[in-house]
Coordinates of C-alpha atoms in Angstrom, one line a residue:
M1 CA 19.0 12.8 -17.2
T2 CA 17.6 11.2 -20.3
T3 CA 14.0 11.7 -21.3
R4 CA 11.5 9.6 -19.4
L5 CA 10.9 6.6 -21.6
P6 CA 7.3 5.6 -22.6
A7 CA 6.2 2.0 -22.0
H8 CA 6.9 0.9 -25.6
E9 CA 10.6 1.9 -25.4
L10 CA 11.3 0.3 -22.0
A11 CA 12.2 -3.3 -23.2
P12 CA 15.6 -2.5 -24.9
A13 CA 16.6 -0.1 -22.1
L14 CA 15.8 -2.7 -19.4
E15 CA 17.6 -5.4 -21.3
R16 CA 20.8 -3.3 -21.4
A17 CA 20.5 -2.6 -17.7
A18 CA 19.8 -6.2 -16.8
R19 CA 23.0 -7.3 -18.6
R20 CA 24.9 -4.9 -16.2
H21 CA 23.2 -6.0 -13.0
I22 CA 22.3 -9.7 -13.1
P23 CA 23.6 -12.8 -14.9
M24 CA 22.0 -13.0 -18.3
P25 CA 22.2 -16.3 -20.2
E26 CA 23.3 -16.2 -23.8
G27 CA 20.5 -15.1 -26.1
A28 CA 18.3 -13.9 -23.3
R29 CA 15.8 -11.2 -24.2
I30 CA 13.3 -9.1 -22.4
R31 CA 9.7 -9.6 -23.6
D32 CA 6.2 -8.5 -22.8
V33 CA 6.7 -5.3 -20.9
A34 CA 3.3 -4.2 -19.8
R35 CA 2.0 -1.7 -17.3
T36 CA -0.3 -3.1 -14.6
A37 CA -3.4 -1.4 -13.3
R38 CA -2.5 -2.0 -9.7
G39 CA -0.6 0.5 -7.5
F40 CA -1.5 4.0 -8.6
A41 CA 1.1 5.7 -6.3
T42 CA 3.9 4.0 -8.3
E43 CA 4.1 3.0 -11.9
T44 CA 4.4 -0.8 -12.1
Y45 CA 5.4 -2.9 -15.1
L46 CA 5.6 -6.6 -15.6
F47 CA 8.1 -8.2 -18.0
D48 CA 9.9 -11.5 -18.7
I49 CA 13.5 -12.4 -19.4
E50 CA 13.2 -15.3 -21.8
H51 CA 16.1 -17.6 -22.4
A52 CA 16.8 -21.1 -23.7
D53 CA 16.2 -22.7 -20.2
G54 CA 13.0 -20.9 -19.4
V55 CA 11.5 -17.6 -18.3
L56 CA 12.3 -15.3 -15.4
P57 CA 9.3 -13.1 -14.5
L58 CA 10.2 -9.7 -13.1
V59 CA 8.6 -6.4 -12.0
M60 CA 9.8 -2.8 -12.6
R61 CA 8.6 0.1 -10.5
R62 CA 9.2 3.8 -11.0
P63 CA 7.7 7.0 -9.6
P64 CA 4.6 8.4 -11.4
E65 CA 5.0 11.5 -13.5
T66 CA 3.0 13.4 -10.9
S67 CA 3.8 12.4 -7.3
L68 CA 0.8 11.6 -5.2
F69 CA 2.5 12.1 -1.9
P70 CA 4.7 15.1 -0.8
D71 CA 7.4 12.8 0.6
Y72 CA 7.4 10.1 -2.1
D73 CA 10.7 8.3 -2.1
L74 CA 11.4 5.2 -4.2
L75 CA 14.4 4.3 -2.0
R76 CA 12.1 4.0 1.1
Q77 CA 10.2 1.0 -0.3
I78 CA 13.4 -0.6 -1.6
L79 CA 15.0 -0.4 1.8
V80 CA 11.9 -1.7 3.5
M81 CA 11.8 -4.8 1.2
R82 CA 15.5 -5.4 1.5
R83 CA 15.4 -5.4 5.3
L84 CA 12.2 -7.5 5.4
A85 CA 14.0 -10.1 3.2
A86 CA 15.6 -11.6 6.4
T87 CA 12.1 -12.1 8.0
D88 CA 9.3 -14.5 7.4
I89 CA 7.3 -11.8 5.5
P90 CA 7.2 -13.0 1.9
V91 CA 8.3 -9.8 0.0
P92 CA 9.8 -9.6 -3.5
T93 CA 13.6 -9.6 -3.9
V94 CA 15.0 -6.3 -5.1
L95 CA 17.4 -7.3 -7.9
W96 CA 18.7 -3.8 -8.8
S97 CA 17.9 -0.2 -8.6
E98 CA 18.9 3.0 -10.3
R99 CA 18.4 6.4 -8.6
A100 CA 20.0 8.6 -11.2
G101 CA 17.5 7.6 -14.0
A102 CA 20.1 7.2 -16.8
D103 CA 18.5 4.0 -18.0
I104 CA 14.9 5.0 -18.5
G105 CA 14.7 8.7 -17.7
S106 CA 13.5 8.2 -14.1
P107 CA 14.6 6.4 -10.9
Y108 CA 13.4 2.8 -10.9
F109 CA 14.0 -0.6 -9.4
V110 CA 13.5 -4.2 -10.6
M111 CA 12.3 -7.0 -8.3
S112 CA 11.3 -10.6 -8.5
R113 CA 7.7 -11.4 -9.4
L114 CA 6.1 -13.6 -6.8
A115 CA 3.6 -16.3 -7.8
G116 CA 0.0 -15.9 -6.7
E117 CA -3.0 -13.8 -7.4
A118 CA -4.2 -10.7 -5.5
P119 CA -7.9 -9.8 -5.0
G120 CA -8.9 -6.9 -7.1
D121 CA -9.8 -3.3 -6.3
F122 CA -11.8 -2.3 -9.4
P123 CA -14.1 -4.1 -9.5
S124 CA -14.2 -4.9 -5.8
Y125 CA -13.1 -8.3 -4.7
H126 CA -16.7 -8.7 -3.3
V127 CA -18.0 -8.9 -6.9
A128 CA -15.1 -10.4 -9.0
G129 CA -11.8 -12.2 -8.8
N130 CA -10.4 -15.0 -6.7
Y131 CA -12.0 -13.8 -3.4
F132 CA -15.4 -13.7 -5.1
E133 CA -15.0 -17.1 -6.7
A134 CA -13.8 -18.8 -3.6
T135 CA -15.9 -20.8 -1.2
P136 CA -16.8 -19.2 2.2
E137 CA -14.1 -21.4 3.9
Q138 CA -11.5 -20.2 1.4
R139 CA -12.5 -16.6 1.8
A140 CA -12.1 -16.9 5.6
R141 CA -8.6 -18.4 5.0
M142 CA -7.7 -15.4 2.7
W143 CA -9.0 -12.9 5.2
W144 CA -7.2 -14.4 8.2
G145 CA -4.1 -14.7 6.1
C146 CA -4.2 -11.0 5.6
V147 CA -4.8 -10.3 9.3
D148 CA -2.1 -12.7 10.3
T149 CA 0.3 -10.9 7.9
I150 CA -0.5 -7.6 9.5
A151 CA 0.1 -9.1 13.0
A152 CA 3.4 -10.6 11.8
V153 CA 4.6 -7.2 10.5
H154 CA 3.7 -5.6 13.8
R155 CA 5.6 -8.3 15.8
L156 CA 8.8 -7.5 14.0
D157 CA 11.6 -5.7 15.8
W158 CA 11.9 -2.6 13.6
K159 CA 14.9 -1.3 15.5
A160 CA 16.8 -4.5 14.9
L161 CA 15.8 -4.3 11.2
R162 CA 17.2 -0.7 11.1
L163 CA 13.8 0.8 10.0
D164 CA 14.1 3.8 12.2
F165 CA 14.3 6.0 9.1
L166 CA 10.5 5.5 8.7
A167 CA 9.8 7.7 11.7
L168 CA 8.6 11.3 11.1
P169 CA 10.3 13.3 13.8
R170 CA 10.1 16.7 12.1
Y171 CA 6.3 16.5 12.4
G172 CA 6.1 16.2 16.2
A173 CA 7.1 14.3 19.3
G174 CA 5.2 11.0 19.0
P175 CA 3.7 8.7 16.3
V176 CA 0.2 10.0 16.5
E177 CA 1.1 13.7 16.6
Q178 CA 3.5 13.1 13.7
V179 CA 1.0 11.5 11.4
V180 CA -1.7 14.1 12.1
N181 CA 0.7 17.0 11.4
Y182 CA 2.0 15.2 8.3
L183 CA -1.6 14.8 7.0
D184 CA -2.4 18.5 7.7
E185 CA 0.6 19.5 5.6
A186 CA 0.0 16.9 2.9
L187 CA -3.6 17.9 2.4
S188 CA -2.6 21.5 1.7
W189 CA 0.1 20.2 -0.7
A190 CA -2.4 18.0 -2.5
C191 CA -5.0 20.5 -3.4
G192 CA -4.0 24.0 -2.3
E193 CA -6.9 24.9 0.0
T194 CA -7.9 22.0 2.3
P195 CA -11.7 21.2 1.9
R196 CA -13.8 21.9 5.0
I197 CA -14.5 18.3 5.8
Y198 CA -10.8 17.6 6.1
R199 CA -10.2 20.6 8.2
H200 CA -12.9 19.3 10.6
A201 CA -11.2 15.9 10.5
I202 CA -7.8 17.3 11.3
T203 CA -9.2 19.3 14.2
W204 CA -11.0 16.1 15.5
L205 CA -7.8 14.1 15.2
R206 CA -5.9 16.7 17.2
D207 CA -8.5 17.0 19.9
A208 CA -8.7 13.2 20.3
A209 CA -5.0 12.5 20.0
Y210 CA -3.5 9.9 22.4
E211 CA -0.3 8.3 23.3
P212 CA 0.0 4.8 21.6
E213 CA 0.8 1.8 23.8
H214 CA 2.9 0.4 21.0
T215 CA 5.0 1.8 18.1
V216 CA 5.4 -0.8 15.3
L217 CA 6.3 -1.0 11.7
C218 CA 3.1 -0.1 9.9
W219 CA 2.7 -1.6 6.4
G220 CA 0.8 1.5 5.5
D221 CA -1.2 0.0 2.6
A222 CA -2.5 -3.1 4.6
R223 CA -5.3 -4.5 2.5
M224 CA -6.5 -7.7 0.8
S225 CA -5.5 -6.4 -2.7
N226 CA -1.9 -6.1 -1.6
I227 CA -1.7 -9.8 -0.7
L228 CA -0.9 -12.5 -3.3
Y229 CA -2.6 -15.9 -2.6
D230 CA -1.6 -19.3 -3.9
S231 CA -3.9 -21.9 -5.4
D232 CA -4.7 -23.1 -1.8
F233 CA -5.7 -19.5 -0.9
R234 CA -2.8 -19.0 1.4
V235 CA -0.5 -15.9 1.5
S236 CA 2.4 -16.2 -1.0
G237 CA 3.4 -12.5 -1.3
V238 CA 3.1 -9.1 0.5
L239 CA 3.2 -6.1 -1.8
D240 CA 3.4 -2.3 -1.9
W241 CA 5.5 -0.7 0.9
E242 CA 5.7 2.8 -0.4
I243 CA 3.8 4.4 2.5
A244 CA 5.3 2.2 5.3
Y245 CA 6.0 4.2 8.5
L246 CA 6.4 3.8 12.3
G247 CA 3.1 4.3 14.1
D248 CA 0.4 2.9 16.3
H249 CA -0.3 -0.8 15.8
E250 CA -4.0 -0.2 15.2
A251 CA -3.4 1.9 12.0
D252 CA -3.0 -1.0 9.7
L253 CA -6.0 -2.9 11.1
A254 CA -8.1 0.2 10.6
W255 CA -6.9 0.6 7.0
L256 CA -7.9 -3.0 6.2
L257 CA -11.4 -2.5 7.7
F258 CA -11.9 0.9 6.2
L259 CA -11.1 -0.3 2.7
D260 CA -13.2 -3.4 3.1
W261 CA -16.1 -1.2 4.1
A262 CA -15.4 0.9 1.0
S263 CA -15.4 -2.2 -1.2
S264 CA -18.7 -3.6 0.2
E265 CA -21.1 -1.5 2.4
F266 CA -20.3 1.8 0.7
E267 CA -21.0 0.2 -2.7
G268 CA -24.3 -1.2 -1.4
L269 CA -22.9 -4.7 -1.2
T270 CA -23.2 -7.2 1.6
P271 CA -19.8 -8.8 2.4
L272 CA -19.5 -12.2 0.9
P273 CA -20.2 -15.3 3.1
G274 CA -17.1 -16.3 4.9
T275 CA -15.9 -12.7 5.4
P276 CA -15.2 -12.3 9.1
S277 CA -16.9 -9.5 10.9
R278 CA -15.1 -6.4 12.3
E279 CA -15.5 -7.8 15.8
E280 CA -14.1 -11.2 14.9
T281 CA -11.2 -9.5 13.0
V282 CA -10.3 -7.3 16.1
R283 CA -10.4 -10.4 18.4
H284 CA -8.2 -12.4 16.0
Y285 CA -5.7 -9.6 15.7
E286 CA -5.5 -9.2 19.5
D287 CA -5.0 -12.9 19.9
R288 CA -2.2 -13.0 17.4
T289 CA -0.3 -9.9 18.7
G290 CA -1.2 -9.6 22.4
M291 CA -1.9 -5.9 21.7
A292 CA -5.3 -4.5 22.6
V293 CA -7.3 -2.5 20.1
R294 CA -8.7 0.6 21.8
N295 CA -8.6 3.4 19.2
L296 CA -10.1 1.9 16.1
R297 CA -12.4 4.8 15.3
Y298 CA -9.5 7.2 15.6
N299 CA -7.4 5.1 13.2
E300 CA -10.2 4.7 10.7
M301 CA -10.4 8.5 10.6
L302 CA -6.6 8.6 10.0
A303 CA -7.0 6.0 7.2
A304 CA -9.8 7.9 5.4
V305 CA -7.8 11.2 5.6
L306 CA -4.5 9.6 4.5
L307 CA -6.1 7.9 1.4
S308 CA -7.7 11.2 0.5
V309 CA -4.2 12.8 0.0
P310 CA -3.4 11.0 -3.3
L311 CA -7.0 11.1 -4.5
L312 CA -7.2 14.9 -3.9
R313 CA -3.8 15.3 -5.6
M314 CA -5.1 13.4 -8.7
A315 CA -8.3 15.4 -8.8
H316 CA -6.5 18.7 -8.4
R317 CA -3.8 18.0 -11.0
V318 CA -6.2 16.5 -13.6
Q319 CA -8.9 19.1 -13.0
L320 CA -11.7 16.6 -12.8
P321 CA -15.3 17.7 -13.4
A322 CA -17.1 19.0 -10.3
D323 CA -19.5 16.1 -10.5
M324 CA -16.7 13.5 -10.4
D325 CA -15.9 12.9 -6.7
I326 CA -13.2 10.3 -6.4
T327 CA -12.9 10.9 -2.6
G328 CA -16.6 10.3 -1.9
F329 CA -16.0 7.1 0.0
C330 CA -13.4 8.8 2.1
T331 CA -15.6 11.8 3.0
T332 CA -18.6 9.6 3.7
R333 CA -16.6 7.6 6.2
I334 CA -15.2 10.7 7.8
E335 CA -18.7 12.1 8.2
Q336 CA -19.9 8.9 9.8
L337 CA -16.9 8.9 12.2
L338 CA -17.4 12.5 13.1
D339 CA -21.1 11.8 14.1

């Protein structure tokens, strides 16, 4: 395998690869390769193929130098997007992929770049960006668009789409047991000795485990910032499928609500006017899916623990100062839910 190429050396390598994999007009060149700030679990680069007739905007994704999940697999997100391409979920089109890493020194794939703008994470979409600048009516449209997307994902027939590979059978008999056992192992992998608050959380999750009424395709990273919105504030793209799995239908809804809490209340912010309440969100989701929400507290606990895995991994590998707690919002929510 060749040495992993830094950002400034990617353009000529990608240009050579593009000529092998897709039709390239005469004189076409790759320009403006730039890493994006979004998606810390996967390195993401934007670039353009410029030619006489116009510009083709593309995206390249590759694993980070230090994996943030113990089972990270680039192929998983490629397969999910390719199989969702036949559905109404607007996902990018995967143009080509390389697992051997000969082109750029690591596995990678290239996909289409969908039009639209995503609400930001840092700073929160409650203080900057398209959600912040929108009117209350437009914010509600964006929020419901995200919830409707989650509902649409959950209504898919994952068996017909051949997504059974997203199950975690080696971790237990059913979806809830599997994800809890996975988290227990992942926490130890992330930081060596699992911090006490997470040991308490895993015990609580085991004691309160239940049998889900429905097993669905879980997006995994279901949040406002992974939705692209067009100029009319409607969904134009659905991004980031690297932690998709088969699980309880409530998990994605809990992830959305947990991360919105982290972006507003945890930061001392009041959600912007037009942002629907938790209760309204639950009712809307139930209306769209016909599936009852009965275990939201449990699934918010799962969400807080799951998001802690990559954050603990980052803190452990980088050896952050003791006073820099990047998991603070996760542990605060866990403590609230344990009360």
